[in-house]
Amino acid sequence: MNNTVLNCYVVDDSSIQRLAIVKLIENHPNLKLVGEFSNAIETKAAIKDQNVDLIFLDIEMPILTGFDLLDDITEKPGVIFVTGQTKYAFKAFDYAAIDYLQKPIKKDRFLYSVERALLAHKLRTEMIEDRGDFIFVKSNLKKRKVYLKELKYIQALGDYVKLITEDDSLVVLSTMKSFEQELPAIDFLRIHKSYIVNLRKIEKFNSKAVELGTEVLPLSRNRKTELVEALSQF
């Protein structure tokens, strides 16, 4: 038996529909209701401070639709759309929805959706574990998870530092010294007063610079010997 328990939100402007879904959740051993909301605005505010695995989400709601809510969420949980309209089905899957339930909800169809949600959660968890160690950094007033395998280098920018990953960049209020102490020395080395590099990303180097693909970073003269020793472990 699957012992996974998913923290759930129910978001629907109809109190009757919310109650129907809440009862189904409360009777399911793998689901835990942690919040119910009548609109997307309240949901958006609450989701910042709570770990939510799955949202049962209505689409047509006042002011902000269910789609609008998802557009405003950076790290999206699993989503099962619950709506009386079939016309949104194709658009729903553009949002990587786990399922699309049509009102009124039938129990067997609900149970099938939950099985899909549990499988999606398992796959997501395994993928995260495969990505390895990570750190949290605060950027634009939000805590962001950065996987060390994907972090290419860090650049000093006055009172800030810039983290360059495989597909993104983040500006963080911090010091190079702070990151030098936090990052594992086996994988990261400060090669210049303004740069810390992921040693595993280095493709070429000479006495003046290191190359990470198309990017070239300066190398301090007094760091070359240390770089050679660090790279020898690989």
PDB file of C-alpha atoms in Angstrom:
ATOM      1  CA  MET A   1       0.000   0.000   0.000  1.00  0.00           C
ATOM      2  CA  ASN A   2       1.217   3.492  -0.865  1.00  0.00           C
ATOM      3  CA  ASN A   3       1.959   5.410   2.364  1.00  0.00           C
ATOM      4  CA  THR A   4       2.476   8.763   0.633  1.00  0.00           C
ATOM      5  CA  VAL A   5       0.242  11.554   1.902  1.00  0.00           C
ATOM      6  CA  LEU A   6      -0.302  14.587  -0.330  1.00  0.00           C
ATOM      7  CA  ASN A   7      -1.102  17.970   1.228  1.00  0.00           C
ATOM      8  CA  CYS A   8      -4.064  19.361  -0.688  1.00  0.00           C
ATOM      9  CA  TYR A   9      -5.810  22.648  -1.398  1.00  0.00           C
ATOM     10  CA  VAL A  10      -9.360  22.931  -2.709  1.00  0.00           C
ATOM     11  CA  VAL A  11     -10.028  26.132  -4.640  1.00  0.00           C
ATOM     12  CA  ASP A  12     -13.563  26.776  -5.881  1.00  0.00           C
ATOM     13  CA  ASP A  13     -15.904  29.750  -5.610  1.00  0.00           C
ATOM     14  CA  SER A  14     -18.853  27.384  -5.041  1.00  0.00           C
ATOM     15  CA  SER A  15     -19.172  26.337  -1.386  1.00  0.00           C
ATOM     16  CA  ILE A  16     -21.230  23.282  -2.418  1.00  0.00           C
ATOM     17  CA  GLN A  17     -18.553  22.083  -4.832  1.00  0.00           C
ATOM     18  CA  ARG A  18     -15.803  22.684  -2.274  1.00  0.00           C
ATOM     19  CA  LEU A  19     -17.678  20.628   0.296  1.00  0.00           C
ATOM     20  CA  ALA A  20     -18.086  17.745  -2.148  1.00  0.00           C
ATOM     21  CA  ILE A  21     -14.355  17.633  -2.881  1.00  0.00           C
ATOM     22  CA  VAL A  22     -13.422  18.105   0.782  1.00  0.00           C
ATOM     23  CA  LYS A  23     -15.471  15.029   1.743  1.00  0.00           C
ATOM     24  CA  LEU A  24     -13.740  12.935  -0.914  1.00  0.00           C
ATOM     25  CA  ILE A  25     -10.328  14.116   0.287  1.00  0.00           C
ATOM     26  CA  GLU A  26     -11.095  13.432   3.949  1.00  0.00           C
ATOM     27  CA  ASN A  27     -12.113   9.866   3.075  1.00  0.00           C
ATOM     28  CA  HIS A  28      -8.929   9.138   1.153  1.00  0.00           C
ATOM     29  CA  PRO A  29      -5.942   7.740   3.128  1.00  0.00           C
ATOM     30  CA  ASN A  30      -3.353   9.364   0.834  1.00  0.00           C
ATOM     31  CA  LEU A  31      -4.754  12.891   0.968  1.00  0.00           C
ATOM     32  CA  LYS A  32      -4.646  15.560   3.663  1.00  0.00           C
ATOM     33  CA  LEU A  33      -6.650  18.777   3.375  1.00  0.00           C
ATOM     34  CA  VAL A  34      -4.516  21.746   4.454  1.00  0.00           C
ATOM     35  CA  GLY A  35      -6.600  24.572   3.007  1.00  0.00           C
ATOM     36  CA  GLU A  36      -9.769  25.451   1.125  1.00  0.00           C
ATOM     37  CA  PHE A  37     -10.390  28.750  -0.641  1.00  0.00           C
ATOM     38  CA  SER A  38     -13.164  30.461  -2.541  1.00  0.00           C
ATOM     39  CA  ASN A  39     -10.881  32.467  -4.820  1.00  0.00           C
ATOM     40  CA  ALA A  40      -7.449  32.494  -6.405  1.00  0.00           C
ATOM     41  CA  ILE A  41      -6.269  35.639  -4.590  1.00  0.00           C
ATOM     42  CA  GLU A  42      -6.468  34.016  -1.134  1.00  0.00           C
ATOM     43  CA  THR A  43      -4.845  30.874  -2.525  1.00  0.00           C
ATOM     44  CA  LYS A  44      -1.940  32.819  -4.014  1.00  0.00           C
ATOM     45  CA  ALA A  45      -1.224  34.468  -0.648  1.00  0.00           C
ATOM     46  CA  ALA A  46      -1.453  31.205   1.315  1.00  0.00           C
ATOM     47  CA  ILE A  47       0.650  29.034  -0.970  1.00  0.00           C
ATOM     48  CA  LYS A  48       3.782  31.131  -0.327  1.00  0.00           C
ATOM     49  CA  ASP A  49       3.910  29.958   3.293  1.00  0.00           C
ATOM     50  CA  GLN A  50       2.727  26.352   3.064  1.00  0.00           C
ATOM     51  CA  ASN A  51       3.941  23.135   1.513  1.00  0.00           C
ATOM     52  CA  VAL A  52       1.233  22.026  -0.915  1.00  0.00           C
ATOM     53  CA  ASP A  53       1.548  18.939  -3.106  1.00  0.00           C
ATOM     54  CA  LEU A  54      -1.779  19.011  -4.929  1.00  0.00           C
ATOM     55  CA  ILE A  55      -4.479  21.567  -5.788  1.00  0.00           C
ATOM     56  CA  PHE A  56      -8.015  20.697  -6.813  1.00  0.00           C
ATOM     57  CA  LEU A  57      -8.601  23.837  -8.828  1.00  0.00           C
ATOM     58  CA  ASP A  58     -11.688  25.401 -10.367  1.00  0.00           C
ATOM     59  CA  ILE A  59     -11.087  27.441 -13.522  1.00  0.00           C
ATOM     60  CA  GLU A  60     -13.908  29.986 -13.730  1.00  0.00           C
ATOM     61  CA  MET A  61     -13.649  32.198 -10.639  1.00  0.00           C
ATOM     62  CA  PRO A  62     -14.108  35.943 -10.036  1.00  0.00           C
ATOM     63  CA  ILE A  63     -11.184  38.351 -10.629  1.00  0.00           C
ATOM     64  CA  LEU A  64      -8.512  35.655 -11.151  1.00  0.00           C
ATOM     65  CA  THR A  65      -9.179  32.367 -12.941  1.00  0.00           C
ATOM     66  CA  GLY A  66      -7.485  29.103 -12.090  1.00  0.00           C
ATOM     67  CA  PHE A  67      -5.157  29.652 -15.050  1.00  0.00           C
ATOM     68  CA  ASP A  68      -4.259  33.130 -13.741  1.00  0.00           C
ATOM     69  CA  LEU A  69      -3.346  31.606 -10.381  1.00  0.00           C
ATOM     70  CA  LEU A  70      -0.950  29.110 -11.956  1.00  0.00           C
ATOM     71  CA  ASP A  71       0.639  31.859 -14.049  1.00  0.00           C
ATOM     72  CA  ASP A  72       1.521  33.669 -10.802  1.00  0.00           C
ATOM     73  CA  ILE A  73       3.062  30.656  -9.008  1.00  0.00           C
ATOM     74  CA  THR A  74       6.795  30.079  -9.495  1.00  0.00           C
ATOM     75  CA  GLU A  75       7.040  26.531  -8.123  1.00  0.00           C
ATOM     76  CA  LYS A  76       3.804  24.844  -9.131  1.00  0.00           C
ATOM     77  CA  PRO A  77       2.345  21.900  -7.194  1.00  0.00           C
ATOM     78  CA  GLY A  78       0.403  19.138  -8.897  1.00  0.00           C
ATOM     79  CA  VAL A  79      -2.929  20.340 -10.296  1.00  0.00           C
ATOM     80  CA  ILE A  80      -6.218  18.584 -10.904  1.00  0.00           C
ATOM     81  CA  PHE A  81      -8.670  20.920 -12.582  1.00  0.00           C
ATOM     82  CA  VAL A  82     -12.273  20.594 -11.437  1.00  0.00           C
ATOM     83  CA  THR A  83     -14.793  22.399 -13.617  1.00  0.00           C
ATOM     84  CA  GLY A  84     -18.227  22.172 -15.164  1.00  0.00           C
ATOM     85  CA  GLN A  85     -16.863  23.260 -18.546  1.00  0.00           C
ATOM     86  CA  THR A  86     -15.296  20.901 -21.071  1.00  0.00           C
ATOM     87  CA  LYS A  87     -14.039  23.734 -23.293  1.00  0.00           C
ATOM     88  CA  TYR A  88     -10.927  24.286 -21.156  1.00  0.00           C
ATOM     89  CA  ALA A  89      -9.628  20.712 -21.374  1.00  0.00           C
ATOM     90  CA  PHE A  90      -6.954  21.305 -24.010  1.00  0.00           C
ATOM     91  CA  LYS A  91      -5.715  24.492 -22.349  1.00  0.00           C
ATOM     92  CA  ALA A  92      -5.562  22.698 -18.990  1.00  0.00           C
ATOM     93  CA  PHE A  93      -2.947  20.297 -20.253  1.00  0.00           C
ATOM     94  CA  ASP A  94      -0.821  23.206 -21.445  1.00  0.00           C
ATOM     95  CA  TYR A  95      -0.365  23.732 -17.687  1.00  0.00           C
ATOM     96  CA  ALA A  96       0.833  20.128 -17.224  1.00  0.00           C
ATOM     97  CA  ALA A  97      -2.337  19.252 -15.330  1.00  0.00           C
ATOM     98  CA  ILE A  98      -2.455  15.807 -13.750  1.00  0.00           C
ATOM     99  CA  ASP A  99      -6.117  15.436 -14.647  1.00  0.00           C
ATOM    100  CA  TYR A 100      -9.299  17.269 -15.621  1.00  0.00           C
ATOM    101  CA  LEU A 101     -12.400  16.386 -13.606  1.00  0.00           C
ATOM    102  CA  GLN A 102     -15.821  17.481 -14.772  1.00  0.00           C
ATOM    103  CA  LYS A 103     -18.517  18.425 -12.274  1.00  0.00           C
ATOM    104  CA  PRO A 104     -20.423  16.732 -10.767  1.00  0.00           C
ATOM    105  CA  ILE A 105     -17.532  14.544  -9.639  1.00  0.00           C
ATOM    106  CA  LYS A 106     -17.962  10.792  -9.587  1.00  0.00           C
ATOM    107  CA  LYS A 107     -16.101   8.911  -6.864  1.00  0.00           C
ATOM    108  CA  ASP A 108     -14.447   6.360  -9.142  1.00  0.00           C
ATOM    109  CA  ARG A 109     -13.217   9.134 -11.438  1.00  0.00           C
ATOM    110  CA  PHE A 110     -11.879  11.027  -8.404  1.00  0.00           C
ATOM    111  CA  LEU A 111      -9.998   7.939  -7.207  1.00  0.00           C
ATOM    112  CA  TYR A 112      -8.428   7.525 -10.636  1.00  0.00           C
ATOM    113  CA  SER A 113      -7.226  11.138 -10.550  1.00  0.00           C
ATOM    114  CA  VAL A 114      -5.675  10.626  -7.123  1.00  0.00           C
ATOM    115  CA  GLU A 115      -3.761   7.572  -8.377  1.00  0.00           C
ATOM    116  CA  ARG A 116      -2.368   9.710 -11.178  1.00  0.00           C
ATOM    117  CA  ALA A 117      -1.427  12.424  -8.672  1.00  0.00           C
ATOM    118  CA  LEU A 118       0.402   9.914  -6.458  1.00  0.00           C
ATOM    119  CA  LEU A 119       2.364   8.584  -9.431  1.00  0.00           C
ATOM    120  CA  ALA A 120       3.252  12.118 -10.571  1.00  0.00           C
ATOM    121  CA  HIS A 121       4.423  12.985  -7.041  1.00  0.00           C
ATOM    122  CA  LYS A 122       6.598   9.854  -6.921  1.00  0.00           C
ATOM    123  CA  LEU A 123       8.220  10.671 -10.255  1.00  0.00           C
ATOM    124  CA  ARG A 124       8.809  14.288  -9.252  1.00  0.00           C
ATOM    125  CA  THR A 125      10.370  13.239  -5.935  1.00  0.00           C
ATOM    126  CA  GLU A 126      12.696  10.776  -7.639  1.00  0.00           C
ATOM    127  CA  MET A 127      13.740  13.434 -10.157  1.00  0.00           C
ATOM    128  CA  ILE A 128      14.564  15.895  -7.375  1.00  0.00           C
ATOM    129  CA  GLU A 129      16.621  13.280  -5.530  1.00  0.00           C
ATOM    130  CA  ASP A 130      18.533  12.571  -8.735  1.00  0.00           C
ATOM    131  CA  ARG A 131      19.469  16.240  -9.003  1.00  0.00           C
ATOM    132  CA  GLY A 132      21.385  15.964  -5.731  1.00  0.00           C
ATOM    133  CA  ASP A 133      22.385  18.552  -3.144  1.00  0.00           C
ATOM    134  CA  PHE A 134      20.989  22.056  -3.143  1.00  0.00           C
ATOM    135  CA  ILE A 135      21.045  25.363  -1.302  1.00  0.00           C
ATOM    136  CA  PHE A 136      18.326  27.936  -0.713  1.00  0.00           C
ATOM    137  CA  VAL A 137      18.985  31.564  -1.619  1.00  0.00           C
ATOM    138  CA  LYS A 138      16.805  34.644  -1.271  1.00  0.00           C
ATOM    139  CA  SER A 139      16.223  36.481  -4.547  1.00  0.00           C
ATOM    140  CA  ASN A 140      13.482  39.034  -5.297  1.00  0.00           C
ATOM    141  CA  LEU A 141      12.015  38.476  -1.812  1.00  0.00           C
ATOM    142  CA  LYS A 142      11.553  34.747  -2.456  1.00  0.00           C
ATOM    143  CA  LYS A 143      13.473  31.694  -1.288  1.00  0.00           C
ATOM    144  CA  ARG A 144      14.798  29.857  -4.336  1.00  0.00           C
ATOM    145  CA  LYS A 145      16.233  26.348  -4.472  1.00  0.00           C
ATOM    146  CA  VAL A 146      19.508  26.056  -6.402  1.00  0.00           C
ATOM    147  CA  TYR A 147      20.894  22.602  -7.209  1.00  0.00           C
ATOM    148  CA  LEU A 148      24.678  22.509  -6.921  1.00  0.00           C
ATOM    149  CA  LYS A 149      25.015  20.288  -9.991  1.00  0.00           C
ATOM    150  CA  GLU A 150      23.388  23.033 -12.056  1.00  0.00           C
ATOM    151  CA  LEU A 151      25.335  25.958 -10.556  1.00  0.00           C
ATOM    152  CA  LYS A 152      28.080  27.035 -12.988  1.00  0.00           C
ATOM    153  CA  TYR A 153      29.701  29.968 -11.214  1.00  0.00           C
ATOM    154  CA  ILE A 154      29.161  32.904  -8.855  1.00  0.00           C
ATOM    155  CA  GLN A 155      30.115  36.483  -9.676  1.00  0.00           C
ATOM    156  CA  ALA A 156      30.620  39.362  -7.224  1.00  0.00           C
ATOM    157  CA  LEU A 157      28.487  42.455  -7.866  1.00  0.00           C
ATOM    158  CA  GLY A 158      29.281  44.955  -5.119  1.00  0.00           C
ATOM    159  CA  ASP A 159      27.021  44.160  -2.162  1.00  0.00           C
ATOM    160  CA  TYR A 160      25.387  41.390  -4.192  1.00  0.00           C
ATOM    161  CA  VAL A 161      26.450  38.183  -5.902  1.00  0.00           C
ATOM    162  CA  LYS A 162      25.110  36.706  -9.124  1.00  0.00           C
ATOM    163  CA  LEU A 163      24.521  32.968  -9.380  1.00  0.00           C
ATOM    164  CA  ILE A 164      24.703  31.563 -12.905  1.00  0.00           C
ATOM    165  CA  THR A 165      23.054  28.153 -13.368  1.00  0.00           C
ATOM    166  CA  GLU A 166      22.562  25.973 -16.434  1.00  0.00           C
ATOM    167  CA  ASP A 167      19.402  27.835 -17.447  1.00  0.00           C
ATOM    168  CA  ASP A 168      18.948  30.824 -15.139  1.00  0.00           C
ATOM    169  CA  SER A 169      20.657  33.585 -13.154  1.00  0.00           C
ATOM    170  CA  LEU A 170      19.829  34.945  -9.695  1.00  0.00           C
ATOM    171  CA  VAL A 171      20.998  38.082  -7.931  1.00  0.00           C
ATOM    172  CA  VAL A 172      21.373  37.634  -4.163  1.00  0.00           C
ATOM    173  CA  LEU A 173      22.235  40.058  -1.367  1.00  0.00           C
ATOM    174  CA  SER A 174      25.291  38.293   0.058  1.00  0.00           C
ATOM    175  CA  THR A 175      29.082  38.151   0.031  1.00  0.00           C
ATOM    176  CA  MET A 176      31.509  35.942  -1.837  1.00  0.00           C
ATOM    177  CA  LYS A 177      33.015  34.864   1.480  1.00  0.00           C
ATOM    178  CA  SER A 178      29.632  33.620   2.662  1.00  0.00           C
ATOM    179  CA  PHE A 179      29.208  31.439  -0.427  1.00  0.00           C
ATOM    180  CA  GLU A 180      32.814  30.262  -0.238  1.00  0.00           C
ATOM    181  CA  GLN A 181      32.062  28.896   3.234  1.00  0.00           C
ATOM    182  CA  GLU A 182      28.703  27.378   2.291  1.00  0.00           C
ATOM    183  CA  LEU A 183      29.630  25.575  -0.928  1.00  0.00           C
ATOM    184  CA  PRO A 184      31.503  22.227  -0.781  1.00  0.00           C
ATOM    185  CA  ALA A 185      35.222  22.845  -1.365  1.00  0.00           C
ATOM    186  CA  ILE A 186      35.538  19.593  -3.303  1.00  0.00           C
ATOM    187  CA  ASP A 187      33.389  21.030  -6.112  1.00  0.00           C
ATOM    188  CA  PHE A 188      33.776  24.821  -5.904  1.00  0.00           C
ATOM    189  CA  LEU A 189      36.862  27.061  -5.933  1.00  0.00           C
ATOM    190  CA  ARG A 190      37.361  30.794  -5.789  1.00  0.00           C
ATOM    191  CA  ILE A 191      39.543  31.470  -8.840  1.00  0.00           C
ATOM    192  CA  HIS A 192      39.453  35.275  -8.667  1.00  0.00           C
ATOM    193  CA  LYS A 193      38.323  37.942  -6.212  1.00  0.00           C
ATOM    194  CA  SER A 194      35.092  38.210  -8.213  1.00  0.00           C
ATOM    195  CA  TYR A 195      34.465  34.579  -9.220  1.00  0.00           C
ATOM    196  CA  ILE A 196      33.749  31.195  -7.635  1.00  0.00           C
ATOM    197  CA  VAL A 197      33.509  28.385 -10.173  1.00  0.00           C
ATOM    198  CA  ASN A 198      32.037  24.895 -10.213  1.00  0.00           C
ATOM    199  CA  LEU A 199      35.121  22.800 -10.957  1.00  0.00           C
ATOM    200  CA  ARG A 200      33.061  20.169 -12.755  1.00  0.00           C
ATOM    201  CA  LYS A 201      31.936  22.747 -15.326  1.00  0.00           C
ATOM    202  CA  ILE A 202      35.449  23.772 -16.408  1.00  0.00           C
ATOM    203  CA  GLU A 203      36.310  22.600 -19.928  1.00  0.00           C
ATOM    204  CA  LYS A 204      39.599  24.457 -20.542  1.00  0.00           C
ATOM    205  CA  PHE A 205      41.987  26.755 -18.702  1.00  0.00           C
ATOM    206  CA  ASN A 206      45.297  28.534 -19.071  1.00  0.00           C
ATOM    207  CA  SER A 207      47.350  30.846 -16.880  1.00  0.00           C
ATOM    208  CA  LYS A 208      44.866  33.711 -17.252  1.00  0.00           C
ATOM    209  CA  ALA A 209      41.377  32.260 -17.665  1.00  0.00           C
ATOM    210  CA  VAL A 210      39.039  29.275 -17.362  1.00  0.00           C
ATOM    211  CA  GLU A 211      36.448  28.335 -19.944  1.00  0.00           C
ATOM    212  CA  LEU A 212      32.965  27.000 -19.249  1.00  0.00           C
ATOM    213  CA  GLY A 213      31.661  26.342 -22.717  1.00  0.00           C
ATOM    214  CA  THR A 214      31.407  29.759 -24.380  1.00  0.00           C
ATOM    215  CA  GLU A 215      31.944  31.645 -21.113  1.00  0.00           C
ATOM    216  CA  VAL A 216      35.452  32.778 -20.135  1.00  0.00           C
ATOM    217  CA  LEU A 217      36.242  33.743 -16.525  1.00  0.00           C
ATOM    218  CA  PRO A 218      39.438  35.420 -15.286  1.00  0.00           C
ATOM    219  CA  LEU A 219      41.917  33.374 -13.258  1.00  0.00           C
ATOM    220  CA  SER A 220      44.142  35.056 -10.672  1.00  0.00           C
ATOM    221  CA  ARG A 221      47.857  34.214 -10.967  1.00  0.00           C
ATOM    222  CA  ASN A 222      48.068  33.056  -7.364  1.00  0.00           C
ATOM    223  CA  ARG A 223      45.110  30.673  -7.872  1.00  0.00           C
ATOM    224  CA  LYS A 224      46.467  28.656 -10.793  1.00  0.00           C
ATOM    225  CA  THR A 225      48.363  26.120  -8.682  1.00  0.00           C
ATOM    226  CA  GLU A 226      45.353  25.679  -6.425  1.00  0.00           C
ATOM    227  CA  LEU A 227      43.127  25.164  -9.476  1.00  0.00           C
ATOM    228  CA  VAL A 228      45.421  22.505 -10.927  1.00  0.00           C
ATOM    229  CA  GLU A 229      45.462  20.622  -7.614  1.00  0.00           C
ATOM    230  CA  ALA A 230      41.682  20.872  -7.284  1.00  0.00           C
ATOM    231  CA  LEU A 231      41.077  19.593 -10.804  1.00  0.00           C
ATOM    232  CA  SER A 232      43.464  16.652 -10.330  1.00  0.00           C
ATOM    233  CA  GLN A 233      40.886  14.953  -8.084  1.00  0.00           C
ATOM    234  CA  PHE A 234      38.646  14.446 -11.124  1.00  0.00           C
TER     235      PHE A 234
END
